[in-house]
Amino acid sequence: MSDAYAPDREPVYEESIDGFGAVRVLPLDAHADAGLVHAWASEERAVFWGMNGLTQNQVSEIYAHMATLDTHHAHLLLKDAEPVALLQTYEPEADRVGLCYDVRPGDIGVHLLLAPAGPGGARPGWSAALLVAVSSYVLKGLDRSRVVVDPDVRNEKAITRFLKQGFEAGPVVVLPEVDLPDVYLPEKHAQLAFLERTVAFPERTVTFPGDA
């Protein structure tokens, strides 16, 4: 893929991760990126994303609607020149998850869909590195104190990935059905998990000679 992907789109965040590469967070373009997102979300492995069976136009409409909201945002993650993940962030108090736990000031919700591995197969370390970039963006770039995720209880791979990254498991909850003119979400049994900024990025303690 050319290094000119979305050349006119300014990243909202950039980070160079040692041993991995440069990660850029771009605002999602609901129309220009619809084909890419539709391809990722249509795969069987992405069944928990909830877009299996939708057309490319329907996917585009969903993200065009999201772009009108102040509380929910969609982004593409690029590793060097390659799109590697879809990131959604949201304010928990404006989302159904906010009905299922005590939202704290400084909380931010995250959904992450990784791109398919490609012909080379699994890429060890990619998900961990991308989660580092995502955590840096939302906790430091957006100055938040805690991340909440709500993977489907059946999505054991995602749950394991978050826990390995330092997230602490919360309760299993039932996210209620949402049936609105612009949005439909079926009921979801979810495993909540939380990542504190102090856990992801602990402050370094300097000890001076003579300190007790």
XYZ file of N, CA and C in Angstrom:
636
model
N 0.841 -1.191 0.000
C 0.000 0.000 0.000
C 0.873 1.236 0.000
N 0.488 2.238 -0.750
C 1.257 3.465 -0.849
C 1.268 4.192 0.477
N 2.392 4.953 0.689
C 2.448 5.730 1.917
C 1.626 7.006 1.806
N 0.847 7.133 0.722
C 0.015 8.319 0.521
C -1.430 8.076 0.936
N -1.688 7.061 1.770
C -3.066 6.817 2.192
C -3.587 8.033 2.958
N -4.733 8.546 2.503
C -5.373 9.710 3.127
C -4.375 10.842 3.371
N -3.647 11.293 2.334
C -2.577 12.286 2.546
C -3.085 13.639 3.032
N -4.350 13.950 2.771
C -4.877 15.256 3.165
C -5.554 15.235 4.532
N -5.505 14.086 5.204
C -6.166 13.954 6.494
C -5.141 14.096 7.618
N -5.326 15.103 8.446
C -4.392 15.334 9.538
C -4.651 14.359 10.688
N -3.611 13.705 11.181
C -3.817 12.817 12.332
C -4.150 13.622 13.579
N -4.946 13.032 14.447
C -5.244 13.674 15.732
C -4.241 13.234 16.792
N -3.464 12.187 16.459
C -2.468 11.692 17.407
C -1.449 10.865 16.642
N -0.198 10.937 17.046
C 0.876 10.135 16.452
C 1.794 9.649 17.561
N 2.303 8.435 17.401
C 3.242 7.894 18.371
C 4.150 6.881 17.692
N 5.431 6.940 18.017
C 6.381 5.954 17.523
C 6.644 4.947 18.637
N 6.359 3.680 18.348
C 6.515 2.620 19.341
C 7.755 1.803 19.002
N 8.674 1.732 19.934
C 9.934 1.019 19.715
C 9.676 -0.415 19.280
N 10.354 -0.824 18.205
C 10.244 -2.189 17.723
C 8.986 -2.474 16.937
N 8.136 -1.463 16.759
C 6.876 -1.665 16.046
C 6.732 -0.714 14.881
N 6.831 0.566 15.138
C 6.702 1.552 14.068
C 5.865 2.731 14.506
N 5.563 3.593 13.549
C 4.782 4.789 13.827
C 3.294 4.484 13.716
N 2.535 4.896 14.707
C 1.085 4.726 14.706
C 0.449 6.107 14.617
N -0.457 6.255 13.668
C -1.169 7.516 13.481
C -2.665 7.263 13.663
N -3.333 8.175 14.332
C -4.776 8.099 14.540
C -5.428 9.154 13.662
N -6.180 8.698 12.649
C -6.835 9.605 11.714
C -8.337 9.622 11.958
N -8.997 10.774 11.787
C -10.460 10.771 11.817
C -10.981 9.896 10.683
N -11.988 9.083 10.964
C -12.578 8.239 9.932
C -13.398 9.092 8.971
N -13.264 8.814 7.684
C -14.114 9.427 6.668
C -15.193 8.405 6.323
N -16.433 8.701 6.689
C -17.518 7.721 6.564
C -17.715 7.250 5.136
N -17.388 8.064 4.167
C -17.584 7.694 2.763
C -16.300 7.111 2.156
N -15.191 7.807 2.321
C -13.932 7.354 1.707
C -13.446 6.039 2.303
N -13.720 5.796 3.575
C -13.227 4.594 4.257
C -14.268 3.490 4.353
N -15.442 3.699 3.760
C -16.536 2.732 3.911
C -16.173 1.358 3.362
N -15.513 1.311 2.218
C -15.152 0.020 1.633
C -14.204 -0.756 2.523
N -13.222 -0.065 3.082
C -12.249 -0.695 3.967
C -12.932 -1.222 5.229
N -13.730 -0.386 5.881
C -14.392 -0.794 7.115
C -15.393 -1.914 6.843
N -16.118 -1.815 5.743
C -17.083 -2.856 5.402
C -16.389 -4.208 5.221
N -15.241 -4.212 4.556
C -14.495 -5.458 4.349
C -14.066 -6.063 5.677
N -13.572 -5.250 6.588
C -13.137 -5.753 7.894
C -14.328 -6.270 8.704
N -15.396 -5.465 8.759
C -16.524 -5.781 9.633
C -17.377 -6.921 9.097
N -17.225 -7.274 7.823
C -18.033 -8.334 7.220
C -17.459 -9.720 7.444
N -16.207 -9.802 7.905
C -15.584 -11.103 8.117
C -16.201 -11.813 9.323
N -16.195 -13.121 9.283
C -16.777 -13.910 10.370
C -16.087 -13.614 11.700
N -14.777 -13.379 11.651
C -14.037 -13.093 12.887
C -14.528 -11.819 13.563
N -15.203 -10.936 12.788
C -15.676 -9.657 13.318
C -17.151 -9.703 13.699
N -17.682 -10.899 13.905
C -19.118 -11.042 14.170
C -19.553 -10.222 15.381
N -18.684 -10.082 16.374
C -19.064 -9.347 17.577
C -19.087 -7.834 17.358
N -18.559 -7.375 16.217
C -18.627 -5.950 15.899
C -20.062 -5.549 15.556
N -20.864 -6.525 15.115
C -22.277 -6.280 14.901
C -22.652 -5.752 13.534
N -21.744 -5.873 12.542
C -22.055 -5.354 11.210
C -22.052 -6.441 10.135
N -21.957 -7.697 10.535
C -22.047 -8.783 9.555
C -23.384 -8.687 8.831
N -23.348 -8.781 7.518
C -24.577 -8.756 6.743
C -24.992 -7.375 6.267
N -24.355 -6.323 6.750
C -24.682 -4.983 6.287
C -24.008 -4.697 4.948
N -24.615 -3.839 4.162
C -24.005 -3.417 2.900
C -22.988 -2.319 3.174
N -22.155 -2.049 2.178
C -21.178 -0.975 2.324
C -21.881 0.369 2.547
N -22.990 0.576 1.873
C -23.719 1.823 2.037
C -24.286 1.958 3.448
N -24.763 0.852 4.014
C -25.279 0.892 5.384
C -24.174 1.215 6.385
N -22.992 0.632 6.173
C -21.852 0.932 7.041
C -21.502 2.414 6.943
N -21.494 2.927 5.721
C -21.198 4.344 5.513
C -22.210 5.224 6.236
N -23.484 4.850 6.163
C -24.528 5.644 6.810
C -24.370 5.645 8.331
N -23.979 4.506 8.884
C -23.785 4.415 10.340
C -22.704 5.390 10.789
N -21.586 5.406 10.066
C -20.490 6.274 10.482
C -20.722 7.731 10.102
N -21.524 7.962 9.081
C -21.912 9.341 8.766
C -22.780 9.897 9.897
N -23.671 9.054 10.426
C -24.479 9.479 11.572
C -23.599 9.721 12.791
N -22.636 8.832 13.036
C -21.751 9.004 14.186
C -20.978 10.319 14.104
N -20.630 10.724 12.891
C -19.866 11.958 12.704
C -20.659 13.192 13.112
N -21.978 13.062 13.245
C -22.804 14.200 13.658
C -22.873 14.318 15.181
N -22.345 13.332 15.895
C -22.440 13.305 17.350
C -21.207 13.935 17.995
N -21.420 14.553 19.135
C -20.308 15.109 19.906
C -19.759 14.096 20.904
N -20.474 13.004 21.101
C -20.128 12.058 22.169
C -19.495 10.762 21.669
N -19.597 10.486 20.372
C -19.058 9.262 19.790
C -18.195 9.634 18.577
N -17.027 9.014 18.476
C -16.103 9.352 17.394
C -15.463 8.086 16.836
N -15.184 8.098 15.535
C -14.551 6.958 14.870
C -13.250 7.393 14.226
N -12.244 6.503 14.309
C -10.923 6.804 13.767
C -10.336 5.566 13.094
N -9.422 5.816 12.176
C -8.591 4.757 11.602
C -7.214 4.821 12.244
N -6.673 3.664 12.589
C -5.293 3.583 13.042
C -4.430 3.112 11.881
N -3.353 3.831 11.624
C -2.391 3.451 10.597
C -1.068 3.094 11.262
N -0.505 1.977 10.847
C 0.873 1.634 11.221
C 1.733 2.003 10.038
N 2.577 2.989 10.214
C 3.325 3.546 9.092
C 2.310 3.950 8.015
N 2.220 3.237 6.894
C 1.296 3.625 5.826
C 0.055 2.761 5.775
N -0.019 1.754 6.605
C -1.058 0.726 6.452
C -2.192 0.889 7.454
N -3.452 0.972 7.013
C -4.578 0.956 7.952
C -4.638 -0.389 8.676
N -4.628 -0.352 10.009
C -4.538 -1.597 10.769
C -5.646 -1.771 11.800
N -6.468 -0.766 12.033
C -7.531 -0.920 13.022
C -8.543 0.213 12.902
N -9.748 -0.088 13.351
C -10.814 0.898 13.485
C -11.021 1.142 14.968
N -10.968 2.402 15.363
C -11.113 2.784 16.768
C -12.357 3.651 16.933
N -13.188 3.309 17.889
C -14.317 4.151 18.258
C -14.169 4.550 19.722
N -14.351 5.824 19.986
C -14.341 6.314 21.357
C -15.699 6.938 21.661
N -16.080 6.912 22.935
C -17.389 7.458 23.284
C -17.424 7.863 24.749
N -18.351 8.780 25.041
C -18.584 9.203 26.420
C -19.542 8.194 27.055
N -19.106 7.467 28.093
C -19.957 6.421 28.668
C -21.318 6.914 29.142
N -21.377 8.149 29.652
C -22.666 8.646 30.145
C -23.663 8.889 29.019
N -23.170 8.943 27.760
C -24.043 9.137 26.601
C -24.258 7.833 25.844
N -23.882 6.721 26.454
C -23.952 5.417 25.814
C -24.695 4.455 26.748
N -25.220 3.381 26.176
C -25.975 2.430 27.008
C -25.117 1.799 28.103
N -23.805 1.724 27.896
C -22.958 1.147 28.940
C -23.033 1.975 30.214
N -23.336 3.269 30.071
C -23.433 4.123 31.243
C -24.591 3.772 32.162
N -25.524 2.945 31.662
C -26.630 2.472 32.495
C -26.235 1.270 33.347
N -25.043 0.734 33.078
C -24.666 -0.552 33.669
C -23.526 -0.466 34.681
N -22.966 0.712 34.882
C -21.930 0.858 35.908
C -21.891 2.319 36.331
N -21.201 2.599 37.428
C -21.095 3.961 37.943
C -20.006 4.706 37.187
N -20.430 5.579 36.278
C -19.482 6.336 35.458
C -18.773 7.371 36.326
N -17.444 7.427 36.175
C -16.655 8.405 36.904
C -16.247 9.539 35.972
N -16.074 10.749 36.492
C -15.494 11.816 35.667
C -14.133 11.375 35.136
N -13.888 11.613 33.866
C -12.619 11.206 33.266
C -12.666 9.859 32.577
N -13.805 9.152 32.655
C -13.944 7.881 31.947
C -14.105 8.122 30.446
N -13.623 7.187 29.649
C -13.854 7.196 28.213
C -14.007 5.754 27.744
N -14.962 5.521 26.863
C -15.202 4.185 26.335
C -14.478 3.975 25.018
N -14.106 2.733 24.760
C -13.340 2.391 23.553
C -13.871 1.095 22.951
N -14.005 1.086 21.621
C -14.213 -0.131 20.840
C -13.070 -0.210 19.834
N -12.504 -1.386 19.640
C -11.366 -1.543 18.734
C -11.564 -2.770 17.856
N -11.527 -2.555 16.534
C -11.607 -3.650 15.563
C -10.295 -3.707 14.804
N -9.559 -4.807 14.956
C -8.284 -4.972 14.275
C -8.502 -5.417 12.839
N -7.652 -4.955 11.940
C -7.697 -5.386 10.554
C -7.310 -6.856 10.467
N -7.733 -7.560 9.409
C -7.322 -8.960 9.250
C -5.811 -9.070 9.116
N -5.280 -10.211 9.531
C -3.826 -10.387 9.546
C -3.212 -10.396 8.157
N -3.966 -10.795 7.139
C -3.418 -10.827 5.793
C -2.781 -12.160 5.475
N -2.199 -12.265 4.273
C -1.658 -13.552 3.817
C -0.514 -14.072 4.659
N 0.164 -13.197 5.388
C 1.290 -13.642 6.202
C 0.876 -14.297 7.504
N -0.424 -14.269 7.808
C -0.902 -14.884 9.036
C -0.776 -13.963 10.229
N -0.911 -14.536 11.408
C -0.890 -13.756 12.647
C 0.417 -12.989 12.791
N 0.315 -11.790 13.379
C 1.487 -10.942 13.558
C 1.707 -10.724 15.055
N 2.577 -11.530 15.667
C 2.778 -11.444 17.115
C 3.146 -10.028 17.555
N 2.509 -9.587 18.621
C 2.838 -8.292 19.191
C 2.050 -7.123 18.638
N 1.320 -7.342 17.521
C 0.605 -6.223 16.902
C -0.504 -5.702 17.791
N -1.355 -6.578 18.298
C -2.487 -6.109 19.095
C -2.006 -5.389 20.350
N -0.955 -5.912 20.982
C -0.429 -5.272 22.193
C 0.106 -3.877 21.875
N 0.847 -3.755 20.768
C 1.405 -2.455 20.390
C 0.305 -1.459 20.054
N -0.727 -1.923 19.339
C -1.822 -1.024 18.980
C -2.603 -0.595 20.220
N -2.766 -1.484 21.188
C -3.441 -1.109 22.428
C -2.622 -0.100 23.220
N -1.312 -0.180 23.135
C -0.461 0.836 23.764
C -0.737 2.200 23.135
N -0.802 2.230 21.801
C -1.066 3.486 21.096
C -2.453 4.028 21.434
N -3.443 3.139 21.466
C -4.803 3.563 21.795
C -4.857 4.108 23.223
N -4.234 3.398 24.148
C -4.219 3.851 25.540
C -3.529 5.207 25.665
N -2.440 5.384 24.939
C -1.728 6.664 24.974
C -2.610 7.783 24.440
N -3.307 7.499 23.340
C -4.166 8.520 22.735
C -5.286 8.949 23.671
N -6.029 7.982 24.216
C -7.208 8.356 25.003
C -6.852 8.824 26.412
N -5.839 8.233 27.030
C -5.503 8.595 28.402
C -4.615 9.827 28.486
N -3.652 9.927 27.570
C -2.730 11.061 27.611
C -3.126 12.131 26.594
N -3.387 11.704 25.349
C -3.747 12.681 24.322
C -5.053 13.383 24.616
N -6.046 12.638 25.111
C -7.350 13.216 25.449
C -7.466 13.544 26.935
N -6.401 13.276 27.682
C -6.328 13.612 29.109
C -7.482 12.989 29.904
N -7.645 11.669 29.764
C -8.663 10.944 30.527
C -7.986 10.118 31.609
N -8.780 9.712 32.602
C -8.208 8.989 33.732
C -8.482 7.495 33.711
N -9.489 7.064 32.910
C -9.800 5.635 32.895
C -10.490 5.254 31.585
N -10.138 4.086 31.055
C -10.763 3.532 29.855
C -11.698 2.408 30.264
N -12.883 2.364 29.634
C -13.802 1.246 29.835
C -14.024 0.554 28.494
N -14.009 -0.767 28.510
C -14.329 -1.568 27.322
C -15.445 -2.532 27.697
N -16.212 -2.957 26.680
C -17.361 -3.831 26.954
C -17.485 -4.939 25.911
N -16.444 -5.786 25.772
C -16.549 -6.874 24.795
C -17.651 -7.858 25.138
N -18.222 -8.456 24.101
C -19.209 -9.514 24.274
C -18.603 -10.632 25.122
N -19.380 -11.196 26.030
C -18.856 -12.243 26.918
C -18.347 -13.448 26.138
N -18.844 -13.644 24.912
C -18.393 -14.777 24.104
C -17.082 -14.486 23.383
N -16.660 -13.224 23.375
C -15.442 -12.838 22.660
C -14.233 -13.016 23.578
N -13.893 -14.281 23.815
C -12.832 -14.598 24.765
C -11.479 -14.038 24.320
N -11.241 -13.996 23.021
C -9.963 -13.485 22.523
C -9.790 -12.014 22.897
N -10.826 -11.213 22.700
C -10.736 -9.789 23.030
C -10.590 -9.589 24.534
N -11.343 -10.343 25.327
C -11.271 -10.202 26.780
C -9.866 -10.524 27.270
N -9.307 -11.620 26.766
C -7.947 -12.003 27.156
C -6.947 -10.937 26.767
N -7.123 -10.366 25.585
C -6.213 -9.327 25.094
C -6.231 -8.112 26.021
N -7.410 -7.699 26.439
C -7.502 -6.532 27.317
C -6.889 -6.820 28.677
N -7.163 -7.992 29.238
C -6.633 -8.313 30.564
C -5.108 -8.398 30.541
N -4.545 -8.926 29.471
C -3.080 -8.984 29.351
C -2.473 -7.594 29.281
N -3.268 -6.635 28.798
C -2.772 -5.275 28.621
C -2.917 -4.442 29.896
N -3.388 -5.052 30.968
C -3.469 -4.344 32.236
C -4.868 -3.924 32.637
N -5.865 -4.201 31.798
C -7.246 -3.914 32.177
C -7.658 -4.811 33.339
N -8.493 -4.277 34.206
C -9.037 -5.047 35.321
C -10.476 -5.423 35.001
N -10.801 -6.697 35.125
C -12.150 -7.159 34.823
C -13.155 -6.560 35.799
N -14.264 -6.076 35.242
C -15.363 -5.587 36.047
C -16.491 -6.593 36.013
N -17.713 -6.152 36.209
C -18.844 -7.075 36.209
C -19.269 -7.476 34.802
N -19.946 -8.599 34.706
C -20.653 -8.967 33.476
C -22.017 -8.284 33.549
N -22.379 -7.571 32.484
C -23.610 -6.789 32.487
C -24.412 -7.090 31.223
N -25.660 -6.675 31.232
C -26.513 -6.793 30.052
C -26.784 -5.388 29.523
N -26.201 -5.067 28.373
C -26.451 -3.774 27.754
C -27.824 -3.823 27.086
N -28.702 -2.886 27.401
C -30.073 -2.961 26.880
C -30.147 -2.713 25.381
N -31.193 -3.232 24.773
C -31.452 -2.992 23.352
C -31.669 -1.498 23.119
N -31.135 -1.016 21.986
C -31.364 0.361 21.559
C -32.083 0.313 20.225
N -33.278 0.884 20.178
C -34.076 0.863 18.949
C -34.559 2.283 18.656
N -33.728 3.036 17.926
C -34.013 4.421 17.567
C -34.074 4.550 16.048
N -34.611 5.641 15.537
C -34.686 5.808 14.077
C -33.327 5.691 13.378
N -32.273 6.205 14.016
C -30.950 6.202 13.381
C -30.028 5.101 13.884
N -30.402 4.441 14.970
C -29.503 3.450 15.580
C -30.322 2.266 16.085
N -29.855 1.051 15.745
C -30.414 -0.149 16.371
C -29.276 -1.015 16.884
N -29.327 -1.348 18.162
C -28.345 -2.232 18.775
C -29.093 -3.290 19.571
N -28.836 -4.557 19.298
C -29.518 -5.606 20.076
C -28.953 -5.686 21.488
N -29.693 -6.341 22.362
C -29.207 -6.574 23.720
C -27.860 -7.284 23.671
N -26.986 -6.940 24.591
C -25.631 -7.504 24.571
C -25.193 -7.868 25.981
N -24.725 -9.100 26.146
C -24.125 -9.532 27.403
C -22.628 -9.236 27.308
N -22.160 -8.337 28.152
C -20.802 -7.816 28.013
C -19.982 -8.005 29.280
N -18.688 -8.181 29.069
C -17.726 -8.207 30.171
C -17.072 -6.827 30.239
N -17.385 -6.080 31.268
C -16.736 -4.786 31.423
C -15.309 -4.970 31.927
N -14.431 -4.076 31.472
C -13.052 -4.070 31.956
C -12.557 -2.627 31.930
N -11.640 -2.319 32.854
C -11.211 -0.940 33.050
C -9.686 -0.850 33.093
N -9.172 0.229 32.525
C -7.736 0.504 32.586
C -7.536 1.897 33.155
N -6.913 1.954 34.320
C -6.615 3.232 34.965
C -5.367 3.849 34.333
N -5.384 5.156 34.212
C -4.207 5.845 33.675
C -2.977 5.590 34.536
N -3.170 5.520 35.856
C -2.040 5.299 36.750
C -1.445 3.906 36.591
N -2.246 2.968 36.078
C -1.745 1.610 35.819
C -1.034 1.560 34.474
N -1.640 2.190 33.459
C -1.049 2.161 32.126
C 0.229 2.976 32.052
N 0.251 4.097 32.770
C 1.404 5.000 32.714
C 1.777 5.433 34.123
N 2.350 4.510 34.902
C 2.716 4.857 36.283
C 3.785 5.939 36.306
N 3.643 6.852 37.244
C 4.642 7.904 37.390
C 5.942 7.294 37.899
N 7.033 7.762 37.327
C 8.348 7.286 37.782
C 8.686 7.939 39.112
N 9.161 7.123 40.039
C 9.571 7.633 41.342
C 11.092 7.741 41.393
N 11.573 8.917 41.716
C 13.028 9.153 41.797
C 13.433 9.093 43.255
N 14.388 8.235 43.577
C 14.890 8.100 44.946
C 16.256 8.753 45.042
N 16.417 9.641 45.996
C 17.686 10.337 46.175
C 18.477 9.689 47.289
N 19.802 9.790 47.216
C 20.623 9.233 48.277
C 20.203 9.797 49.641
N 20.099 8.921 50.626
C 19.712 9.350 51.958
C 18.241 9.250 52.232
N 17.406 9.007 51.150
C 15.975 8.868 51.373
C 15.707 7.570 52.142
N 14.741 7.604 53.014
C 14.409 6.408 53.784
C 13.743 5.396 52.902
